Amino acid sequence: MKTNLPLDADRLWADVMALADITDPARPYTRRSFTALFLEGRAWLARRFAEAGLMTRIDAAGNLIGRIEGTDPALGVIAIGSHSDTVPSGGRFDGIAGVAAGLEIVRALRDAGMRLAHTIEIVDFLAEEPSEYGLSCVGSRGMTGALDESMLALTESGGETLRDALRRVGGTPDELDRAKRDDVRAFLELHIEQGIVLESRSLDVGIVTSIVGIRRIEIVFEGEADHAGTTPMSLRRDALVAAADTVKSIRRIAERLAAEGPDYFVATVGILAVDPSASNIVPGRCRLIVDIRTTDPVLTARFADAIDRESTAHAHAARVARASFRTLSDGPPVACDAGLRDALRLGARDLGLGQMDLPSGAGHDAAFMSRICPSAMVFVPCLKGKSHTPKEWADREAIAAGAAVIYQAVKTLDRSLPQIRSQGAS
Ligand code: HGY
Ligand code: MN
Ligand code: MN
């Protein structure tokens, strides 16, 4: 592992650990988007941005953005970022490492007395993880024009709409057109791999080739809540039976599609809510969400058709209604930009780091950013590939090495990006 990196590994690490400490103490590490803890983490980040000399704002889509003007602002923006929200009982590095890396890169440029021609923006995207409203990547959808009215109308269990939640965190949902950017010339994101490839090959960084497409489907079954002791088996309309059979179908069909190859395919039911959820009540209602990921959208369509048919059949067999089968979100697979990947590859080589190309089975804000500008990612190894768990771990030197690769690439891109001058720098 390299040591003489062009940035301060300890300062970067201290930021990651300080942000990680802002967590639900009863359930480390949890800082769910839109919560008071999330806003506490945001306030801490905004202070660190300001201390680093960044002009800081919340855009209309609720993203926290720190900006340092370039010497030639008309050239537009090179953006670096990720997310500071976590999954429930998640890790300290997923997302956070990428935002902290961006901040350290700005400080390292400053410490080296370097002012780039392009403006640099560090972005903490709002709600990259699937939020309580059922939507992920809220901020990066907003920055890329992919956050629509139907999404803003989604509600969480207490009935608050995403629109109102966006307002609560400083966004202006009625002016989302102001969040959509046309002045970003490149986007780079550092992220832990959330897989075991880099660690197993003792490599320092991964240059991401593509990001999987993700579709999330909600299925609701409605039977009839009944007394668990007095209702004969033949008269029950048990919603959980239909849901459980559907989960088994999902697993079987996903395994079949994954085995077909060569494309990547996985599907998961991570949410299954039983209502009223009491040991002595036959479940009247059951809601599940399927998370589907693939590098080939045709497989997603085949899979969705198959579980549409099978969930209908399971509902019929359990004498319950399949009350809804709706797509909550659907993003296509994305190829990372070849030019940015070259700059990252060059940066890793110049730093003497071991590297490889590899695809991402995880979703990222970079997938949305690729809709408005060339985007690419650097992965750093994480312990045993674990993520979305408190066991998530990445070494201080690994995060610093990944940040240094982006630091090198940003300096290269500042000179090599096509000189697209925006009319009247924003
Ligand atoms: O779910 C994902 O792939 C990402 O960690 N949000
Ligand atoms: Mn995640
Ligand atoms: Mn993430």
CSV table of N, CA and C in Angstrom, one decimal, residues 35 69 111 163 186 201 217 332:
chain,number,residue,atom,x,y,z
A,35,THR,N,-33.8,12.2,8.4
A,35,THR,CA,-34.0,12.2,9.9
A,35,THR,C,-33.2,13.3,10.6
A,69,GLU,N,-14.7,28.1,-6.9
A,69,GLU,CA,-14.6,28.7,-8.2
A,69,GLU,C,-13.2,28.4,-8.9
A,111,ASP,N,-3.7,23.1,-0.4
A,111,ASP,CA,-2.4,23.0,0.3
A,111,ASP,C,-1.2,22.9,-0.7
A,163,ARG,N,-42.2,15.1,-1.2
A,163,ARG,CA,-42.2,16.6,-1.5
A,163,ARG,C,-42.0,17.4,-0.2
A,186,ALA,N,-17.8,16.8,-15.7
A,186,ALA,CA,-17.3,15.5,-15.3
A,186,ALA,C,-17.7,15.2,-13.9
A,201,ARG,N,-7.8,-10.1,-4.5
A,201,ARG,CA,-6.6,-10.0,-5.4
A,201,ARG,C,-5.5,-9.0,-4.9
A,217,ILE,N,-39.8,-3.4,-7.3
A,217,ILE,CA,-41.3,-3.6,-7.5
A,217,ILE,C,-41.9,-3.9,-6.2
A,332,PRO,N,-31.7,2.0,-15.8
A,332,PRO,CA,-31.0,1.1,-16.7
A,332,PRO,C,-29.6,0.9,-16.2
